[in-house]
Amino acid sequence: MKRLLAAVVVLAMEVVAAQSPFVSAVESVVHGGRQLKGQVALEIEGKPLDKRYVLRMPSTWNGSLVIGAHGGGGGNNFDRSGKVIGTDETALDDVIGRHALSKGFAYASVDRDGTGGPAGLSLTTQFTNLVRTEMTRRGLSTPRRTYIVGLSAGGGIARMAAEESPALFDGALIIAGAGGDPDGVQRRA
């Protein structure tokens, strides 16, 4: 009976994993909740690609989700000695990620690898929709509110998200924001 139960649990986990676009995810316990970290299947201009991400779900959830949009070119972050000290999907942790989790917000971010403008917005909105679905799939309700926080180039993404996706994002916070879309700035001028 125990073997049958174990086989059913393993099969159920494989079915759940197969349905998720969050591939090669590693789940761990972090201060204040749970974390998923791995690759997520997205696409840009019709081409599929996998991007690194982090999704943190608090132990006591307030019903809201914060999406972090990093600045910079993406990829690894190094200290002066050349040691990798972080990656861009975790770049906003010291600014907003840990604080959001401690206040009951779910938090997620994807490494856009420097992709900005309309393509960066597309990656971010795809990711946001997948995160909302994944949270529901993992037993939480669909977030009641979704916010985006952007730093530097991510500020441009946050601005575009607020302008072009108001049904998806309930609010945007821009920190030292860059334009993010020179053509869009020109169109609005």
JSON list of C-alpha atoms in Angstrom, two decimals:
[
{"chain": "A", "resi": 1, "resn": "MET", "atom": "CA", "xyz": [0.00, 0.00, 0.00]},
{"chain": "A", "resi": 2, "resn": "LYS", "atom": "CA", "xyz": [2.85, 2.40, 0.85]},
{"chain": "A", "resi": 3, "resn": "ARG", "atom": "CA", "xyz": [4.52, 1.67, -2.51]},
{"chain": "A", "resi": 4, "resn": "LEU", "atom": "CA", "xyz": [1.29, 2.34, -4.36]},
{"chain": "A", "resi": 5, "resn": "LEU", "atom": "CA", "xyz": [0.80, 5.61, -2.51]},
{"chain": "A", "resi": 6, "resn": "ALA", "atom": "CA", "xyz": [4.40, 6.64, -3.20]},
{"chain": "A", "resi": 7, "resn": "ALA", "atom": "CA", "xyz": [3.98, 5.81, -6.90]},
{"chain": "A", "resi": 8, "resn": "VAL", "atom": "CA", "xyz": [0.79, 7.88, -7.08]},
{"chain": "A", "resi": 9, "resn": "VAL", "atom": "CA", "xyz": [2.52, 10.85, -5.39]},
{"chain": "A", "resi": 10, "resn": "VAL", "atom": "CA", "xyz": [5.50, 10.64, -7.78]},
{"chain": "A", "resi": 11, "resn": "LEU", "atom": "CA", "xyz": [3.18, 10.38, -10.79]},
{"chain": "A", "resi": 12, "resn": "ALA", "atom": "CA", "xyz": [1.13, 13.36, -9.59]},
{"chain": "A", "resi": 13, "resn": "MET", "atom": "CA", "xyz": [4.31, 15.42, -9.12]},
{"chain": "A", "resi": 14, "resn": "GLU", "atom": "CA", "xyz": [5.46, 14.52, -12.64]},
{"chain": "A", "resi": 15, "resn": "VAL", "atom": "CA", "xyz": [2.09, 15.55, -14.12]},
{"chain": "A", "resi": 16, "resn": "VAL", "atom": "CA", "xyz": [2.16, 18.86, -12.23]},
{"chain": "A", "resi": 17, "resn": "ALA", "atom": "CA", "xyz": [5.75, 19.52, -13.31]},
{"chain": "A", "resi": 18, "resn": "ALA", "atom": "CA", "xyz": [4.91, 18.71, -16.93]},
{"chain": "A", "resi": 19, "resn": "GLN", "atom": "CA", "xyz": [2.12, 21.30, -16.92]},
{"chain": "A", "resi": 20, "resn": "SER", "atom": "CA", "xyz": [4.29, 24.12, -15.65]},
{"chain": "A", "resi": 21, "resn": "PRO", "atom": "CA", "xyz": [6.38, 26.42, -17.87]},
{"chain": "A", "resi": 22, "resn": "PHE", "atom": "CA", "xyz": [8.70, 26.79, -14.88]},
{"chain": "A", "resi": 23, "resn": "VAL", "atom": "CA", "xyz": [11.28, 24.17, -15.84]},
{"chain": "A", "resi": 24, "resn": "SER", "atom": "CA", "xyz": [14.20, 22.90, -13.78]},
{"chain": "A", "resi": 25, "resn": "ALA", "atom": "CA", "xyz": [12.72, 24.65, -10.74]},
{"chain": "A", "resi": 26, "resn": "VAL", "atom": "CA", "xyz": [14.37, 24.21, -7.38]},
{"chain": "A", "resi": 27, "resn": "GLU", "atom": "CA", "xyz": [12.07, 24.84, -4.44]},
{"chain": "A", "resi": 28, "resn": "SER", "atom": "CA", "xyz": [13.53, 25.87, -1.11]},
{"chain": "A", "resi": 29, "resn": "VAL", "atom": "CA", "xyz": [12.53, 27.47, 2.16]},
{"chain": "A", "resi": 30, "resn": "VAL", "atom": "CA", "xyz": [13.65, 31.09, 2.60]},
{"chain": "A", "resi": 31, "resn": "HIS", "atom": "CA", "xyz": [13.16, 33.50, 5.48]},
{"chain": "A", "resi": 32, "resn": "GLY", "atom": "CA", "xyz": [9.43, 34.25, 5.46]},
{"chain": "A", "resi": 33, "resn": "GLY", "atom": "CA", "xyz": [8.29, 31.72, 2.88]},
{"chain": "A", "resi": 34, "resn": "ARG", "atom": "CA", "xyz": [9.11, 29.42, -0.04]},
{"chain": "A", "resi": 35, "resn": "GLN", "atom": "CA", "xyz": [11.19, 30.10, -3.12]},
{"chain": "A", "resi": 36, "resn": "LEU", "atom": "CA", "xyz": [11.20, 28.65, -6.63]},
{"chain": "A", "resi": 37, "resn": "LYS", "atom": "CA", "xyz": [14.25, 29.33, -8.74]},
{"chain": "A", "resi": 38, "resn": "GLY", "atom": "CA", "xyz": [15.09, 27.98, -12.16]},
{"chain": "A", "resi": 39, "resn": "GLN", "atom": "CA", "xyz": [14.20, 28.52, -15.81]},
{"chain": "A", "resi": 40, "resn": "VAL", "atom": "CA", "xyz": [10.91, 29.67, -17.31]},
{"chain": "A", "resi": 41, "resn": "ALA", "atom": "CA", "xyz": [9.87, 29.07, -20.92]},
{"chain": "A", "resi": 42, "resn": "LEU", "atom": "CA", "xyz": [9.06, 32.37, -22.66]},
{"chain": "A", "resi": 43, "resn": "GLU", "atom": "CA", "xyz": [9.25, 33.66, -26.20]},
{"chain": "A", "resi": 44, "resn": "ILE", "atom": "CA", "xyz": [10.43, 36.79, -27.92]},
{"chain": "A", "resi": 45, "resn": "GLU", "atom": "CA", "xyz": [9.37, 37.65, -31.45]},
{"chain": "A", "resi": 46, "resn": "GLY", "atom": "CA", "xyz": [8.03, 34.10, -31.90]},
{"chain": "A", "resi": 47, "resn": "LYS", "atom": "CA", "xyz": [11.27, 32.43, -30.79]},
{"chain": "A", "resi": 48, "resn": "PRO", "atom": "CA", "xyz": [11.17, 30.23, -27.66]},
{"chain": "A", "resi": 49, "resn": "LEU", "atom": "CA", "xyz": [13.77, 30.81, -24.97]},
{"chain": "A", "resi": 50, "resn": "ASP", "atom": "CA", "xyz": [14.37, 29.91, -21.34]},
{"chain": "A", "resi": 51, "resn": "LYS", "atom": "CA", "xyz": [15.06, 32.67, -18.83]},
{"chain": "A", "resi": 52, "resn": "ARG", "atom": "CA", "xyz": [16.21, 32.51, -15.23]},
{"chain": "A", "resi": 53, "resn": "TYR", "atom": "CA", "xyz": [13.64, 33.53, -12.64]},
{"chain": "A", "resi": 54, "resn": "VAL", "atom": "CA", "xyz": [12.88, 33.64, -8.95]},
{"chain": "A", "resi": 55, "resn": "LEU", "atom": "CA", "xyz": [9.40, 33.35, -7.38]},
{"chain": "A", "resi": 56, "resn": "ARG", "atom": "CA", "xyz": [8.92, 33.76, -3.64]},
{"chain": "A", "resi": 57, "resn": "MET", "atom": "CA", "xyz": [5.67, 32.97, -1.88]},
{"chain": "A", "resi": 58, "resn": "PRO", "atom": "CA", "xyz": [5.28, 34.23, 1.70]},
{"chain": "A", "resi": 59, "resn": "SER", "atom": "CA", "xyz": [4.19, 32.06, 4.61]},
{"chain": "A", "resi": 60, "resn": "THR", "atom": "CA", "xyz": [1.37, 34.54, 5.30]},
{"chain": "A", "resi": 61, "resn": "TRP", "atom": "CA", "xyz": [0.23, 36.02, 2.01]},
{"chain": "A", "resi": 62, "resn": "ASN", "atom": "CA", "xyz": [-1.55, 39.38, 1.75]},
{"chain": "A", "resi": 63, "resn": "GLY", "atom": "CA", "xyz": [-3.00, 38.50, -1.68]},
{"chain": "A", "resi": 64, "resn": "SER", "atom": "CA", "xyz": [-0.70, 40.77, -3.70]},
{"chain": "A", "resi": 65, "resn": "LEU", "atom": "CA", "xyz": [2.16, 40.07, -6.09]},
{"chain": "A", "resi": 66, "resn": "VAL", "atom": "CA", "xyz": [5.19, 42.29, -6.78]},
{"chain": "A", "resi": 67, "resn": "ILE", "atom": "CA", "xyz": [7.07, 41.83, -10.05]},
{"chain": "A", "resi": 68, "resn": "GLY", "atom": "CA", "xyz": [10.67, 43.10, -10.00]},
{"chain": "A", "resi": 69, "resn": "ALA", "atom": "CA", "xyz": [12.13, 44.50, -13.24]},
{"chain": "A", "resi": 70, "resn": "HIS", "atom": "CA", "xyz": [15.91, 44.77, -12.91]},
{"chain": "A", "resi": 71, "resn": "GLY", "atom": "CA", "xyz": [18.19, 47.28, -14.56]},
{"chain": "A", "resi": 72, "resn": "GLY", "atom": "CA", "xyz": [21.41, 46.57, -16.37]},
{"chain": "A", "resi": 73, "resn": "GLY", "atom": "CA", "xyz": [22.28, 44.08, -19.03]},
{"chain": "A", "resi": 74, "resn": "GLY", "atom": "CA", "xyz": [21.20, 40.90, -17.30]},
{"chain": "A", "resi": 75, "resn": "GLY", "atom": "CA", "xyz": [23.18, 37.81, -16.44]},
{"chain": "A", "resi": 76, "resn": "ASN", "atom": "CA", "xyz": [25.58, 37.36, -13.56]},
{"chain": "A", "resi": 77, "resn": "ASN", "atom": "CA", "xyz": [26.68, 40.08, -11.12]},
{"chain": "A", "resi": 78, "resn": "PHE", "atom": "CA", "xyz": [30.29, 40.01, -9.93]},
{"chain": "A", "resi": 79, "resn": "ASP", "atom": "CA", "xyz": [32.21, 41.45, -7.00]},
{"chain": "A", "resi": 80, "resn": "ARG", "atom": "CA", "xyz": [35.58, 43.17, -7.52]},
{"chain": "A", "resi": 81, "resn": "SER", "atom": "CA", "xyz": [37.43, 39.86, -7.39]},
{"chain": "A", "resi": 82, "resn": "GLY", "atom": "CA", "xyz": [35.31, 38.39, -10.19]},
{"chain": "A", "resi": 83, "resn": "LYS", "atom": "CA", "xyz": [33.24, 36.12, -7.95]},
{"chain": "A", "resi": 84, "resn": "VAL", "atom": "CA", "xyz": [29.58, 35.74, -8.94]},
{"chain": "A", "resi": 85, "resn": "ILE", "atom": "CA", "xyz": [27.54, 37.32, -6.15]},
{"chain": "A", "resi": 86, "resn": "GLY", "atom": "CA", "xyz": [24.12, 37.30, -7.75]},
{"chain": "A", "resi": 87, "resn": "THR", "atom": "CA", "xyz": [22.11, 37.14, -10.93]},
{"chain": "A", "resi": 88, "resn": "ASP", "atom": "CA", "xyz": [19.72, 39.69, -12.29]},
{"chain": "A", "resi": 89, "resn": "GLU", "atom": "CA", "xyz": [16.57, 37.79, -11.38]},
{"chain": "A", "resi": 90, "resn": "THR", "atom": "CA", "xyz": [17.66, 38.42, -7.78]},
{"chain": "A", "resi": 91, "resn": "ALA", "atom": "CA", "xyz": [19.14, 41.90, -8.37]},
{"chain": "A", "resi": 92, "resn": "LEU", "atom": "CA", "xyz": [16.31, 43.76, -6.61]},
{"chain": "A", "resi": 93, "resn": "ASP", "atom": "CA", "xyz": [16.45, 41.63, -3.45]},
{"chain": "A", "resi": 94, "resn": "ASP", "atom": "CA", "xyz": [18.30, 44.24, -1.42]},
{"chain": "A", "resi": 95, "resn": "VAL", "atom": "CA", "xyz": [16.02, 47.03, -2.69]},
{"chain": "A", "resi": 96, "resn": "ILE", "atom": "CA", "xyz": [12.57, 45.45, -2.68]},
{"chain": "A", "resi": 97, "resn": "GLY", "atom": "CA", "xyz": [12.43, 41.62, -2.88]},
{"chain": "A", "resi": 98, "resn": "ARG", "atom": "CA", "xyz": [13.15, 40.73, 0.75]},
{"chain": "A", "resi": 99, "resn": "HIS", "atom": "CA", "xyz": [11.08, 43.64, 2.06]},
{"chain": "A", "resi": 100, "resn": "ALA", "atom": "CA", "xyz": [8.09, 42.66, -0.09]},
{"chain": "A", "resi": 101, "resn": "LEU", "atom": "CA", "xyz": [8.23, 39.07, 1.17]},
{"chain": "A", "resi": 102, "resn": "SER", "atom": "CA", "xyz": [8.52, 40.22, 4.80]},
{"chain": "A", "resi": 103, "resn": "LYS", "atom": "CA", "xyz": [5.33, 42.30, 4.34]},
{"chain": "A", "resi": 104, "resn": "GLY", "atom": "CA", "xyz": [3.33, 39.37, 2.94]},
{"chain": "A", "resi": 105, "resn": "PHE", "atom": "CA", "xyz": [3.71, 40.10, -0.78]},
{"chain": "A", "resi": 106, "resn": "ALA", "atom": "CA", "xyz": [4.61, 37.35, -3.22]},
{"chain": "A", "resi": 107, "resn": "TYR", "atom": "CA", "xyz": [7.63, 38.44, -5.26]},
{"chain": "A", "resi": 108, "resn": "ALA", "atom": "CA", "xyz": [8.91, 37.36, -8.66]},
{"chain": "A", "resi": 109, "resn": "SER", "atom": "CA", "xyz": [11.52, 38.52, -11.14]},
{"chain": "A", "resi": 110, "resn": "VAL", "atom": "CA", "xyz": [12.91, 37.28, -14.45]},
{"chain": "A", "resi": 111, "resn": "ASP", "atom": "CA", "xyz": [16.33, 37.95, -15.98]},
{"chain": "A", "resi": 112, "resn": "ARG", "atom": "CA", "xyz": [15.62, 39.77, -19.24]},
{"chain": "A", "resi": 113, "resn": "ASP", "atom": "CA", "xyz": [19.33, 39.68, -20.21]},
{"chain": "A", "resi": 114, "resn": "GLY", "atom": "CA", "xyz": [19.26, 43.36, -21.12]},
{"chain": "A", "resi": 115, "resn": "THR", "atom": "CA", "xyz": [16.16, 43.10, -23.31]},
{"chain": "A", "resi": 116, "resn": "GLY", "atom": "CA", "xyz": [14.32, 46.40, -23.06]},
{"chain": "A", "resi": 117, "resn": "GLY", "atom": "CA", "xyz": [11.71, 48.33, -25.01]},
{"chain": "A", "resi": 118, "resn": "PRO", "atom": "CA", "xyz": [8.65, 46.53, -26.35]},
{"chain": "A", "resi": 119, "resn": "ALA", "atom": "CA", "xyz": [10.44, 43.13, -26.33]},
{"chain": "A", "resi": 120, "resn": "GLY", "atom": "CA", "xyz": [11.37, 43.59, -22.65]},
{"chain": "A", "resi": 121, "resn": "LEU", "atom": "CA", "xyz": [7.79, 44.53, -21.84]},
{"chain": "A", "resi": 122, "resn": "SER", "atom": "CA", "xyz": [6.57, 41.43, -23.69]},
{"chain": "A", "resi": 123, "resn": "LEU", "atom": "CA", "xyz": [8.91, 39.18, -21.67]},
{"chain": "A", "resi": 124, "resn": "THR", "atom": "CA", "xyz": [7.78, 40.84, -18.44]},
{"chain": "A", "resi": 125, "resn": "THR", "atom": "CA", "xyz": [4.05, 40.57, -19.15]},
{"chain": "A", "resi": 126, "resn": "GLN", "atom": "CA", "xyz": [4.41, 36.93, -20.31]},
{"chain": "A", "resi": 127, "resn": "PHE", "atom": "CA", "xyz": [6.31, 36.17, -17.11]},
{"chain": "A", "resi": 128, "resn": "THR", "atom": "CA", "xyz": [3.74, 37.99, -14.94]},
{"chain": "A", "resi": 129, "resn": "ASN", "atom": "CA", "xyz": [0.86, 36.02, -16.44]},
{"chain": "A", "resi": 130, "resn": "LEU", "atom": "CA", "xyz": [2.74, 32.73, -15.96]},
{"chain": "A", "resi": 131, "resn": "VAL", "atom": "CA", "xyz": [3.57, 33.60, -12.33]},
{"chain": "A", "resi": 132, "resn": "ARG", "atom": "CA", "xyz": [-0.08, 34.40, -11.57]},
{"chain": "A", "resi": 133, "resn": "THR", "atom": "CA", "xyz": [-1.11, 31.03, -13.06]},
{"chain": "A", "resi": 134, "resn": "GLU", "atom": "CA", "xyz": [1.69, 29.17, -11.24]},
{"chain": "A", "resi": 135, "resn": "MET", "atom": "CA", "xyz": [0.65, 30.62, -7.89]},
{"chain": "A", "resi": 136, "resn": "THR", "atom": "CA", "xyz": [-2.90, 29.39, -8.45]},
{"chain": "A", "resi": 137, "resn": "ARG", "atom": "CA", "xyz": [-1.60, 25.99, -9.59]},
{"chain": "A", "resi": 138, "resn": "ARG", "atom": "CA", "xyz": [0.39, 25.75, -6.34]},
{"chain": "A", "resi": 139, "resn": "GLY", "atom": "CA", "xyz": [-2.71, 26.22, -4.19]},
{"chain": "A", "resi": 140, "resn": "LEU", "atom": "CA", "xyz": [-2.75, 29.98, -3.69]},
{"chain": "A", "resi": 141, "resn": "SER", "atom": "CA", "xyz": [-5.52, 32.09, -5.12]},
{"chain": "A", "resi": 142, "resn": "THR", "atom": "CA", "xyz": [-4.94, 34.32, -8.13]},
{"chain": "A", "resi": 143, "resn": "PRO", "atom": "CA", "xyz": [-3.34, 37.53, -6.83]},
{"chain": "A", "resi": 144, "resn": "ARG", "atom": "CA", "xyz": [-5.92, 40.23, -6.08]},
{"chain": "A", "resi": 145, "resn": "ARG", "atom": "CA", "xyz": [-3.40, 42.92, -6.99]},
{"chain": "A", "resi": 146, "resn": "THR", "atom": "CA", "xyz": [-0.21, 42.87, -9.05]},
{"chain": "A", "resi": 147, "resn": "TYR", "atom": "CA", "xyz": [2.42, 45.60, -8.84]},
{"chain": "A", "resi": 148, "resn": "ILE", "atom": "CA", "xyz": [5.61, 46.14, -10.82]},
{"chain": "A", "resi": 149, "resn": "VAL", "atom": "CA", "xyz": [8.79, 47.72, -9.43]},
{"chain": "A", "resi": 150, "resn": "GLY", "atom": "CA", "xyz": [11.46, 48.76, -11.91]},
{"chain": "A", "resi": 151, "resn": "LEU", "atom": "CA", "xyz": [15.01, 49.93, -11.28]},
{"chain": "A", "resi": 152, "resn": "SER", "atom": "CA", "xyz": [16.93, 51.87, -13.96]},
{"chain": "A", "resi": 153, "resn": "ALA", "atom": "CA", "xyz": [16.24, 50.14, -17.29]},
{"chain": "A", "resi": 154, "resn": "GLY", "atom": "CA", "xyz": [13.59, 48.13, -15.43]},
{"chain": "A", "resi": 155, "resn": "GLY", "atom": "CA", "xyz": [11.99, 51.49, -14.62]},
{"chain": "A", "resi": 156, "resn": "GLY", "atom": "CA", "xyz": [11.36, 51.90, -18.33]},
{"chain": "A", "resi": 157, "resn": "ILE", "atom": "CA", "xyz": [9.72, 48.48, -18.36]},
{"chain": "A", "resi": 158, "resn": "ALA", "atom": "CA", "xyz": [7.59, 49.46, -15.34]},
{"chain": "A", "resi": 159, "resn": "ARG", "atom": "CA", "xyz": [6.53, 52.70, -17.05]},
{"chain": "A", "resi": 160, "resn": "MET", "atom": "CA", "xyz": [5.55, 50.86, -20.24]},
{"chain": "A", "resi": 161, "resn": "ALA", "atom": "CA", "xyz": [3.70, 48.23, -18.19]},
{"chain": "A", "resi": 162, "resn": "ALA", "atom": "CA", "xyz": [1.66, 50.92, -16.43]},
{"chain": "A", "resi": 163, "resn": "GLU", "atom": "CA", "xyz": [0.86, 52.62, -19.74]},
{"chain": "A", "resi": 164, "resn": "GLU", "atom": "CA", "xyz": [0.24, 49.59, -21.92]},
{"chain": "A", "resi": 165, "resn": "SER", "atom": "CA", "xyz": [-0.97, 46.87, -19.52]},
{"chain": "A", "resi": 166, "resn": "PRO", "atom": "CA", "xyz": [-3.19, 48.62, -16.94]},
{"chain": "A", "resi": 167, "resn": "ALA", "atom": "CA", "xyz": [-5.46, 45.57, -16.72]},
{"chain": "A", "resi": 168, "resn": "LEU", "atom": "CA", "xyz": [-2.50, 43.42, -15.58]},
{"chain": "A", "resi": 169, "resn": "PHE", "atom": "CA", "xyz": [-0.73, 45.83, -13.21]},
{"chain": "A", "resi": 170, "resn": "ASP", "atom": "CA", "xyz": [-2.52, 47.68, -10.43]},
{"chain": "A", "resi": 171, "resn": "GLY", "atom": "CA", "xyz": [0.43, 49.97, -9.78]},
{"chain": "A", "resi": 172, "resn": "ALA", "atom": "CA", "xyz": [4.02, 50.72, -10.75]},
{"chain": "A", "resi": 173, "resn": "LEU", "atom": "CA", "xyz": [6.99, 52.01, -8.78]},
{"chain": "A", "resi": 174, "resn": "ILE", "atom": "CA", "xyz": [9.89, 53.38, -10.79]},
{"chain": "A", "resi": 175, "resn": "ILE", "atom": "CA", "xyz": [13.27, 53.71, -9.06]},
{"chain": "A", "resi": 176, "resn": "ALA", "atom": "CA", "xyz": [15.88, 55.80, -10.94]},
{"chain": "A", "resi": 177, "resn": "GLY", "atom": "CA", "xyz": [14.03, 54.88, -14.12]},
{"chain": "A", "resi": 178, "resn": "ALA", "atom": "CA", "xyz": [15.46, 55.04, -17.59]},
{"chain": "A", "resi": 179, "resn": "GLY", "atom": "CA", "xyz": [13.19, 55.72, -20.57]},
{"chain": "A", "resi": 180, "resn": "GLY", "atom": "CA", "xyz": [13.11, 52.08, -21.65]},
{"chain": "A", "resi": 181, "resn": "ASP", "atom": "CA", "xyz": [11.56, 52.82, -25.05]},
{"chain": "A", "resi": 182, "resn": "PRO", "atom": "CA", "xyz": [13.01, 55.81, -26.96]},
{"chain": "A", "resi": 183, "resn": "ASP", "atom": "CA", "xyz": [10.49, 55.34, -29.78]},
{"chain": "A", "resi": 184, "resn": "GLY", "atom": "CA", "xyz": [7.63, 55.42, -27.27]},
{"chain": "A", "resi": 185, "resn": "VAL", "atom": "CA", "xyz": [8.98, 58.59, -25.66]},
{"chain": "A", "resi": 186, "resn": "GLN", "atom": "CA", "xyz": [9.13, 60.16, -29.13]},
{"chain": "A", "resi": 187, "resn": "ARG", "atom": "CA", "xyz": [5.53, 59.10, -29.86]},
{"chain": "A", "resi": 188, "resn": "ARG", "atom": "CA", "xyz": [4.32, 60.71, -26.61]},
{"chain": "A", "resi": 189, "resn": "ALA", "atom": "CA", "xyz": [6.27, 63.97, -27.13]}
]
